[in-house]
PDB file of C-alpha atoms in Angstrom:
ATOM      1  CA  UNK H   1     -14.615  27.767   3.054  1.00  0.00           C
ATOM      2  CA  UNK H   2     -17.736  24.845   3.135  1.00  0.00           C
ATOM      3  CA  UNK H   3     -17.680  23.141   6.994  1.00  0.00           C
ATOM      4  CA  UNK H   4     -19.746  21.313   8.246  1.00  0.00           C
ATOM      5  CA  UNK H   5     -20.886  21.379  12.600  1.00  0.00           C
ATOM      6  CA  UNK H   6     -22.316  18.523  13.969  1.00  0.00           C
ATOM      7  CA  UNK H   7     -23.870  18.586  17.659  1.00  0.00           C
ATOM      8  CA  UNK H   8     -21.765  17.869  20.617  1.00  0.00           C
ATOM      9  CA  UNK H   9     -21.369  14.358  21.807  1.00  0.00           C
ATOM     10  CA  UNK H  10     -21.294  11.900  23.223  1.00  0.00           C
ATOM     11  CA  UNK H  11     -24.494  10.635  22.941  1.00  0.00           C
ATOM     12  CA  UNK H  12     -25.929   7.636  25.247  1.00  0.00           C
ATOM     13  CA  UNK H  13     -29.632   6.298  24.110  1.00  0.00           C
ATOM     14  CA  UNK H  14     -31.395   3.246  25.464  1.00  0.00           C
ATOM     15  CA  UNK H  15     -32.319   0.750  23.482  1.00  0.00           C
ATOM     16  CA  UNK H  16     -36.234   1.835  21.318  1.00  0.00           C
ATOM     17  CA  UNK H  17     -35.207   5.615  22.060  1.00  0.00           C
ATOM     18  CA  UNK H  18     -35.751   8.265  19.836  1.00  0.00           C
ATOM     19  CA  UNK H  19     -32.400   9.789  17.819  1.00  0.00           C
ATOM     20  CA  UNK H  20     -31.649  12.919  16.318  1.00  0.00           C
ATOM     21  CA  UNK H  21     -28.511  14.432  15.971  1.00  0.00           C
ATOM     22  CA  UNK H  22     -27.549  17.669  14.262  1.00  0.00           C
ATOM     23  CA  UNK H  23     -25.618  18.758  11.434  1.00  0.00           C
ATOM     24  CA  UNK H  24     -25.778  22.221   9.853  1.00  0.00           C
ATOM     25  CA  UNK H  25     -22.920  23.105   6.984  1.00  0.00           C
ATOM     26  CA  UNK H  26     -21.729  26.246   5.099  1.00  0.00           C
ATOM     27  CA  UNK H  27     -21.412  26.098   1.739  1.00  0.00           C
ATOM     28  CA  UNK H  28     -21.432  27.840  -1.586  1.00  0.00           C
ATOM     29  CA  UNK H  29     -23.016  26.583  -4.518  1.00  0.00           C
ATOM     30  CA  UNK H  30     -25.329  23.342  -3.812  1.00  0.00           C
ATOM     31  CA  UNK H  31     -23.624  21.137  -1.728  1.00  0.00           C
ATOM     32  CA  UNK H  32     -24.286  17.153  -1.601  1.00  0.00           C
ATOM     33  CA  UNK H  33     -25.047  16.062   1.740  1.00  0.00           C
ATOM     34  CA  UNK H  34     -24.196  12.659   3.266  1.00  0.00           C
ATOM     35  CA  UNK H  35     -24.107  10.547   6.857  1.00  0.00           C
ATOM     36  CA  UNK H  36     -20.815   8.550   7.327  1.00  0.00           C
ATOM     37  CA  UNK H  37     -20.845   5.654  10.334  1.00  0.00           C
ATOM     38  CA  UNK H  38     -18.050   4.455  11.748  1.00  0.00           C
ATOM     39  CA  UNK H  39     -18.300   1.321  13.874  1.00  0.00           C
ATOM     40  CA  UNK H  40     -15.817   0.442  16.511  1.00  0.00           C
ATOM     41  CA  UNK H  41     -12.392  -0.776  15.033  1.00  0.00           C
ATOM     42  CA  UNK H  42     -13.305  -0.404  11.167  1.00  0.00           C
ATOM     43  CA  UNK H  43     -13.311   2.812   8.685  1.00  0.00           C
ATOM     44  CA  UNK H  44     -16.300   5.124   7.556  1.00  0.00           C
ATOM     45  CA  UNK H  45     -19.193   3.872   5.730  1.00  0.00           C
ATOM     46  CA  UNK H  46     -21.508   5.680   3.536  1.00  0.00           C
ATOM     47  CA  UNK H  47     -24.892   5.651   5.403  1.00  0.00           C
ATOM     48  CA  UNK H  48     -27.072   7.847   3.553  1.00  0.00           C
ATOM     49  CA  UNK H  49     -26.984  10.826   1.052  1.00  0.00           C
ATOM     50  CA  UNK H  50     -29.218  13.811  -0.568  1.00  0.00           C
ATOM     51  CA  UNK H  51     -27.999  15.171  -3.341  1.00  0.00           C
ATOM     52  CA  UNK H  52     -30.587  18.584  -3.683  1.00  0.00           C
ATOM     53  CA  UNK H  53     -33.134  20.523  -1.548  1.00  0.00           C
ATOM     54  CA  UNK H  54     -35.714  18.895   0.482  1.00  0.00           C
ATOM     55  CA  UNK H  55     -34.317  14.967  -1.027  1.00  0.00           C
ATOM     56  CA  UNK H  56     -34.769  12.791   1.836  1.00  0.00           C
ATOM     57  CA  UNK H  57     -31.570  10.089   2.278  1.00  0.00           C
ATOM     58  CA  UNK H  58     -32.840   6.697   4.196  1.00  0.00           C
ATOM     59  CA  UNK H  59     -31.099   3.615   5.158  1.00  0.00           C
ATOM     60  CA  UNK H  60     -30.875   1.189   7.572  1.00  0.00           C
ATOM     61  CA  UNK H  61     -34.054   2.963   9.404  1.00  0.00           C
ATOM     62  CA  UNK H  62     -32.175   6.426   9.735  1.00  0.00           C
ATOM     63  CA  UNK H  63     -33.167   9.258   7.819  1.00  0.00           C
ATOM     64  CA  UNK H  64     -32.323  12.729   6.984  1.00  0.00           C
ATOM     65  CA  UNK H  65     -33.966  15.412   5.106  1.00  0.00           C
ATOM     66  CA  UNK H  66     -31.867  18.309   3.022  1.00  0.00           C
ATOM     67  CA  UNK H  67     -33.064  21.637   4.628  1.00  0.00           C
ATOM     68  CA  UNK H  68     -31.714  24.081   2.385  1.00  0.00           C
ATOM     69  CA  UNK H  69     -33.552  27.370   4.075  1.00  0.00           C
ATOM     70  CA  UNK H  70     -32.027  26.176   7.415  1.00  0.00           C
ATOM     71  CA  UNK H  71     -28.936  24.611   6.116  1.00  0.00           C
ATOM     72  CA  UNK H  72     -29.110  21.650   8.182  1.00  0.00           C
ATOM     73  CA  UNK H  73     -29.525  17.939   7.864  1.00  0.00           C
ATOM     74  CA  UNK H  74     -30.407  16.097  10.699  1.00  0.00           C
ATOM     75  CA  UNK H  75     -30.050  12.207  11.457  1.00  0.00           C
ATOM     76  CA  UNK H  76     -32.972  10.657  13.016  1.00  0.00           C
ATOM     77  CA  UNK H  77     -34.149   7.607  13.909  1.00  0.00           C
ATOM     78  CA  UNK H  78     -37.456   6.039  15.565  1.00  0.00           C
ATOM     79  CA  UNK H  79     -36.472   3.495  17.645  1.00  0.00           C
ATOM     80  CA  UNK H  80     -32.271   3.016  18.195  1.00  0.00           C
ATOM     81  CA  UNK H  81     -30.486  -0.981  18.819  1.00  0.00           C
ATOM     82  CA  UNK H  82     -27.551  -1.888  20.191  1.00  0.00           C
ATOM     83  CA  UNK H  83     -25.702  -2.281  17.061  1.00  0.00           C
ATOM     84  CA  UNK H  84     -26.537   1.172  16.408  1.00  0.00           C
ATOM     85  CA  UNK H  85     -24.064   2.376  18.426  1.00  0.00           C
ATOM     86  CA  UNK H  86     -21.155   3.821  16.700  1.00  0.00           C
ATOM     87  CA  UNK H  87     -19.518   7.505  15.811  1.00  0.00           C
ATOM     88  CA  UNK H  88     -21.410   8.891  13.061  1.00  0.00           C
ATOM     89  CA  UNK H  89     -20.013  11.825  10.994  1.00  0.00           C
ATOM     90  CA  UNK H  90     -22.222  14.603   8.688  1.00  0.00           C
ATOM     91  CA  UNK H  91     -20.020  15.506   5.153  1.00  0.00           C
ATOM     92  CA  UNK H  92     -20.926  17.643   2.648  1.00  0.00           C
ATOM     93  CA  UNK H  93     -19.446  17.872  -1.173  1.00  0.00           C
ATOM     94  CA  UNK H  94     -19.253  20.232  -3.764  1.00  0.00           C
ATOM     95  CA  UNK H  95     -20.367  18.835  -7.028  1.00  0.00           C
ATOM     96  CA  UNK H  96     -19.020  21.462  -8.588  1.00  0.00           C
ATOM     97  CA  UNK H  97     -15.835  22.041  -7.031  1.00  0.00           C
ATOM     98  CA  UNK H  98     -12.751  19.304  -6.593  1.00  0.00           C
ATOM     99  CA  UNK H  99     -15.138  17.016  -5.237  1.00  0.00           C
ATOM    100  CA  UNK H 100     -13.578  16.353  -2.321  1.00  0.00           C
ATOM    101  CA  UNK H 101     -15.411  15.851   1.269  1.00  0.00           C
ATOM    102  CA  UNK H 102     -15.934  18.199   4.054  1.00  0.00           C
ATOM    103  CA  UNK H 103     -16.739  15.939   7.528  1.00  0.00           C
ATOM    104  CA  UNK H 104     -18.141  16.955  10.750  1.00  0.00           C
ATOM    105  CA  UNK H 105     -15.938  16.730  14.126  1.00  0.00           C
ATOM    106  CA  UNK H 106     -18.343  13.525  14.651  1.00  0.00           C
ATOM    107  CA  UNK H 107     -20.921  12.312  17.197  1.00  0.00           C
ATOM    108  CA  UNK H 108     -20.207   9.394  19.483  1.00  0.00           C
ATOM    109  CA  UNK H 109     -23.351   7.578  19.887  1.00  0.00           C
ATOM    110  CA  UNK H 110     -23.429   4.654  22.909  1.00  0.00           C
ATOM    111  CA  UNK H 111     -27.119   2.786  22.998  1.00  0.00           C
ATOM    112  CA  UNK H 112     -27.697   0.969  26.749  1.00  0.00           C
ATOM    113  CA  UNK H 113     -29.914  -2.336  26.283  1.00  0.00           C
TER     114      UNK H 113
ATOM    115  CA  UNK O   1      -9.770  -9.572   1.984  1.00  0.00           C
ATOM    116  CA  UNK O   2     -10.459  -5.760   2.405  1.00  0.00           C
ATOM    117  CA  UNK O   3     -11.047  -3.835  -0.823  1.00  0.00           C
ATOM    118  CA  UNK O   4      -8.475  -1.353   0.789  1.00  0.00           C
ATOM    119  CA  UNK O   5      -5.884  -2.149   2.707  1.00  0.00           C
ATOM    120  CA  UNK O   6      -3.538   0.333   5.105  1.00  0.00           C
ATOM    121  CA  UNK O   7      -0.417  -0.767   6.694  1.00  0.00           C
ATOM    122  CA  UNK O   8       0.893  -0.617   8.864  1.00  0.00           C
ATOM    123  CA  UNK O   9      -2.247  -1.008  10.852  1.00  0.00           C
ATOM    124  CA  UNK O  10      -0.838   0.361  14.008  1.00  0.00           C
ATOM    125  CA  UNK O  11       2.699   1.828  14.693  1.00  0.00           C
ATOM    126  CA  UNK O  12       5.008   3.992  17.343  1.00  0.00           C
ATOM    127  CA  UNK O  13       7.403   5.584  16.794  1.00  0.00           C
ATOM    128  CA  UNK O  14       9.733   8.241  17.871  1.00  0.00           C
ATOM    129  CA  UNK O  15       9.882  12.058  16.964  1.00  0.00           C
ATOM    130  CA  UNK O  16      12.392  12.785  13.987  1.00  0.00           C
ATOM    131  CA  UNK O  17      11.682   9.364  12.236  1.00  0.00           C
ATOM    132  CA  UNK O  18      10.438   9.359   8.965  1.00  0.00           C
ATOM    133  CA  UNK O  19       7.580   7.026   8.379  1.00  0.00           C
ATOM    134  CA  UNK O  20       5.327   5.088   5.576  1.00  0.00           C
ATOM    135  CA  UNK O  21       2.040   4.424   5.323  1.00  0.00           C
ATOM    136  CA  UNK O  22       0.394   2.220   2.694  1.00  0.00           C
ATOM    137  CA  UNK O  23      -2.736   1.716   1.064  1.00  0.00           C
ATOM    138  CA  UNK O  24      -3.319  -0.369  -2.180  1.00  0.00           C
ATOM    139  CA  UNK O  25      -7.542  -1.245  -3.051  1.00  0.00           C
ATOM    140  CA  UNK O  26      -8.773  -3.812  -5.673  1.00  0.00           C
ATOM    141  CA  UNK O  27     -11.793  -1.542  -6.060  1.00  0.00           C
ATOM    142  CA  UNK O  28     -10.718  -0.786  -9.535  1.00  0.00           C
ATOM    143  CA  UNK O  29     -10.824   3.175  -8.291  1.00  0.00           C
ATOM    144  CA  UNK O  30      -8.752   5.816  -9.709  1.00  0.00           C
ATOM    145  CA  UNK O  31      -9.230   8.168  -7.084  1.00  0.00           C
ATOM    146  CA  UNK O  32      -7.498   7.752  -3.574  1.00  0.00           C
ATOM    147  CA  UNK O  33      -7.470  10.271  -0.092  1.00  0.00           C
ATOM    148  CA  UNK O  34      -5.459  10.447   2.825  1.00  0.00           C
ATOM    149  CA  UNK O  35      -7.324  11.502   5.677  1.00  0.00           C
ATOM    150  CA  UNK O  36      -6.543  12.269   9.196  1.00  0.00           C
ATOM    151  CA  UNK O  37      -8.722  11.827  12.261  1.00  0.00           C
ATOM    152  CA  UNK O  38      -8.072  13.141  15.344  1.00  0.00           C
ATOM    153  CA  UNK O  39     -10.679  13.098  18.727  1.00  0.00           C
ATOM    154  CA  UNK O  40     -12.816  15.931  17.978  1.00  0.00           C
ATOM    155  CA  UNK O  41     -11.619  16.903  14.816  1.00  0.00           C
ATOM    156  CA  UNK O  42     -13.546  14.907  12.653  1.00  0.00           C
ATOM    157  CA  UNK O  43     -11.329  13.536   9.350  1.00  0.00           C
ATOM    158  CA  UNK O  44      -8.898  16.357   7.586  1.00  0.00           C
ATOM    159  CA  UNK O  45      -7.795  15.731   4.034  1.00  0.00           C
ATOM    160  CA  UNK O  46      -4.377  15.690   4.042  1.00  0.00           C
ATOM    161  CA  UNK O  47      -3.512  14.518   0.057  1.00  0.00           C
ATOM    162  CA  UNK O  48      -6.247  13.025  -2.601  1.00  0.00           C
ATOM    163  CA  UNK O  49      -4.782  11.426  -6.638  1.00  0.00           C
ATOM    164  CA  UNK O  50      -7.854  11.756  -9.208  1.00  0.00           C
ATOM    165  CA  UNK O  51      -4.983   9.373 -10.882  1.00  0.00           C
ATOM    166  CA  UNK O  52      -1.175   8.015 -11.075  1.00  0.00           C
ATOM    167  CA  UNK O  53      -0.128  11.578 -12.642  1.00  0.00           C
ATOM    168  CA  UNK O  54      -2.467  14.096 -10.597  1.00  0.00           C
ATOM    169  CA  UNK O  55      -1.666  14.936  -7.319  1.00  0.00           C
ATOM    170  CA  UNK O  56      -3.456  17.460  -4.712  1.00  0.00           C
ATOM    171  CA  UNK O  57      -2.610  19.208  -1.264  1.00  0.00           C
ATOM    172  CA  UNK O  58      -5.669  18.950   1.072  1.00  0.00           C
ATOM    173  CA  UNK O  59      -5.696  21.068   4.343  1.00  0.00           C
ATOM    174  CA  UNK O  60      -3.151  20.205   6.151  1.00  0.00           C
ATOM    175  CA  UNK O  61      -0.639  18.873   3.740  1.00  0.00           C
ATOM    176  CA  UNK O  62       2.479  20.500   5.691  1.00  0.00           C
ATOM    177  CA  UNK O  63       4.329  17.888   7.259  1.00  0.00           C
ATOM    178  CA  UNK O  64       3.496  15.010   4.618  1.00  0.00           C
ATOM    179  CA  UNK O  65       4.232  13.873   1.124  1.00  0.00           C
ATOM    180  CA  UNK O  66       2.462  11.647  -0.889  1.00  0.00           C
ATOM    181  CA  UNK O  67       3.306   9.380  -3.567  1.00  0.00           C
ATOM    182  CA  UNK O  68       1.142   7.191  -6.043  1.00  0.00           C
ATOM    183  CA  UNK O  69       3.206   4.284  -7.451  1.00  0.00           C
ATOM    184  CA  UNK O  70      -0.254   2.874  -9.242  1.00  0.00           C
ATOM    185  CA  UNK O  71      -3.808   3.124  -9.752  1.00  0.00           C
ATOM    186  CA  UNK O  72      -4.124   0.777  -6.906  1.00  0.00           C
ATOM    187  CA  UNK O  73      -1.281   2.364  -4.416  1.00  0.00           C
ATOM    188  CA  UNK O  74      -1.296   5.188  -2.630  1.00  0.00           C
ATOM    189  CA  UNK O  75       1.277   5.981   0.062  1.00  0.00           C
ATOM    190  CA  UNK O  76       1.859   8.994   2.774  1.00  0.00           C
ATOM    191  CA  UNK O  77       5.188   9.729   4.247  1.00  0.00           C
ATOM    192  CA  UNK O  78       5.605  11.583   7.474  1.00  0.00           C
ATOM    193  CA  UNK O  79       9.650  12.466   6.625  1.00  0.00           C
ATOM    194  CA  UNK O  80      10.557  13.262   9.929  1.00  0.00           C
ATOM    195  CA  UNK O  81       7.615  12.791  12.768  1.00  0.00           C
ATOM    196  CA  UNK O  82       6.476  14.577  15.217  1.00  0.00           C
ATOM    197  CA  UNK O  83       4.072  13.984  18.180  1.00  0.00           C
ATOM    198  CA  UNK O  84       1.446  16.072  17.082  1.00  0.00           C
ATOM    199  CA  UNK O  85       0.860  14.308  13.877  1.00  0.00           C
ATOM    200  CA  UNK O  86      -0.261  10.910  16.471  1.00  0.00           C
ATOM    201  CA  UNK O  87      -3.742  10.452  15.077  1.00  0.00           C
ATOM    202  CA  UNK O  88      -5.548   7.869  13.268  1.00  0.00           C
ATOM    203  CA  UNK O  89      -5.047   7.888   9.539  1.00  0.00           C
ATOM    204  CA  UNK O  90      -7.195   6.628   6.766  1.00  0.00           C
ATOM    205  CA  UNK O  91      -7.395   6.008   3.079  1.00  0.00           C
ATOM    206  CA  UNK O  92     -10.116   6.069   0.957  1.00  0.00           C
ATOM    207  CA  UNK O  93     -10.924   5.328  -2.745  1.00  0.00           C
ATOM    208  CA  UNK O  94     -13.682   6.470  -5.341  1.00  0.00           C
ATOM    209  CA  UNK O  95     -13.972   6.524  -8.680  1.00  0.00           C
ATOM    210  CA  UNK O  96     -15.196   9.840 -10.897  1.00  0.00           C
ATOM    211  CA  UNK O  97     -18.918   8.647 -10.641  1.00  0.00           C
ATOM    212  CA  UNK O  98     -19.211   7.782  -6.918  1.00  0.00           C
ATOM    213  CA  UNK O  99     -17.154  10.758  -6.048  1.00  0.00           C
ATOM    214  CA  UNK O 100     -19.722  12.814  -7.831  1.00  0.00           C
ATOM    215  CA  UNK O 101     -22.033  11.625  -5.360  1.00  0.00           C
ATOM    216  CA  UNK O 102     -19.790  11.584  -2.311  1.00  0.00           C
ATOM    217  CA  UNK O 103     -19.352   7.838  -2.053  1.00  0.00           C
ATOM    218  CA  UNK O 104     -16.039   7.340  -0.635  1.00  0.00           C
ATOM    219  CA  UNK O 105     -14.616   3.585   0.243  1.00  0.00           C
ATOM    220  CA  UNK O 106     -12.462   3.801   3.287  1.00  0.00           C
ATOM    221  CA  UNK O 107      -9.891   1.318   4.728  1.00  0.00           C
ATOM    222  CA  UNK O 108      -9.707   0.167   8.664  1.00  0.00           C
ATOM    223  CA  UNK O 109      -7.522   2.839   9.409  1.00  0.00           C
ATOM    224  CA  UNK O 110      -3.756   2.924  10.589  1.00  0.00           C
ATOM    225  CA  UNK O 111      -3.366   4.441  14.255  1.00  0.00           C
ATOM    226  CA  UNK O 112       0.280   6.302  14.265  1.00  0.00           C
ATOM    227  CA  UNK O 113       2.012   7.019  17.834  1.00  0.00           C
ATOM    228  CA  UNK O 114       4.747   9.944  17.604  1.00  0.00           C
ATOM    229  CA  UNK O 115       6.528   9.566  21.304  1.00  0.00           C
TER     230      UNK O 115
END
């Protein structure tokens, strides 16, 4: 079945650092592709999304570009805050399927000032 | 007020009791999920409603029922608990357009203790 492997964590940044944490996924068909956040104490929230090959999601200064030939889609960011940290989780969805989501174990991320 | 709301928001219990967890949203959804998230693990669908009358195992349904008393309400029993099913639960709402483009709205969560 479609999963979705995110890299290890946790991760600990300082503040202006560089970010980039993995996701790769198995699918069939064309899967959507998305970046949940979870900040401490609350529930998931949609961070970004590509819906088809080489779509770029962006928001809130993060991207992440749809790789189909690798099947990957990284989250990156130039320069991490404080507030940033949080546990952020790679899904994936199958338009054509039941539509239902297929998350990533998760990546801790902890930014230092 | 949250657009979806779980209670309890944090419970213990003991193994063998049979527990309830609620959600109801004002989102105007009619699509609702039960996940589960455990250190680790990521979330696993347990249940998801595309509406009142349709009703779907996720992966790890065993050990759970589900019932949908409204568009707005969507509740997961644990009939008798056990200690490995001490995780942090969530529901989460969408309706037929956002789902198509993986939008889900979750709720804070309800953390579940099985002792």
């Amino acid at each position: 079945g479609d999963s979705v492997t995110q890299m290890e964590g946790p991760v600990t940044l300082s503040e202006e650092a560089f970010l980039t944490i993995n996701c790769t996924y198995t699918a069939t068909g064309y899967p959507s592709l998305f970046w949940y956040v979870q900040y401490p104490g609350e529930g998931l929230q949609l961070l970004l999304k590509a819906t088809k090959a080489d779509d770029k999601g962006s928001n809130k200064g993060f991207e992440a570009t749809y790789r189909k030939e690798t099947t990957s889609f990284h989250l990156e960011k130039g320069s991490v805050q404080v507030s940033d940290s949080a546990v952020y989780f790679c899904a994936l969805s199958d338009p054509g399927g039941a539509q239902k989501l297929v998350f990533g174990q998760g990546t801790r991320l902890t930014i230092n000032p | 007020d949250a657009d979806v709301t779980q209670t309890p928001r944090n419970r213990i219990t003991k193994t063998g009791k049979r527990i309830m967890l609620e959600c109801s949203q004002t989102k105007g959804h009619d699509r609702m999920y039960w996940y589960r998230q455990d250190p680790g693990l990521g979330l696993q669908l347990i249940y998801y409603s595309f509406d009142v009358k349709d009703i779907n195992k996720g992966e790890i349904s065993d050990g759970y029922s589900v019932s949908r008393q409204a568009q707005a309400k969507f509740s997961l029993s644990l009939e008798s608990a056990i200690p490995n099913q001490t995780a942090l639960y969530f529901c989460a709402t969408s309706d037929s357009t956002r789902t198509a483009h993986g939008e889900l709205f979750f709720g804070e969560g309800s953390r579940l203790t099985v002792l």
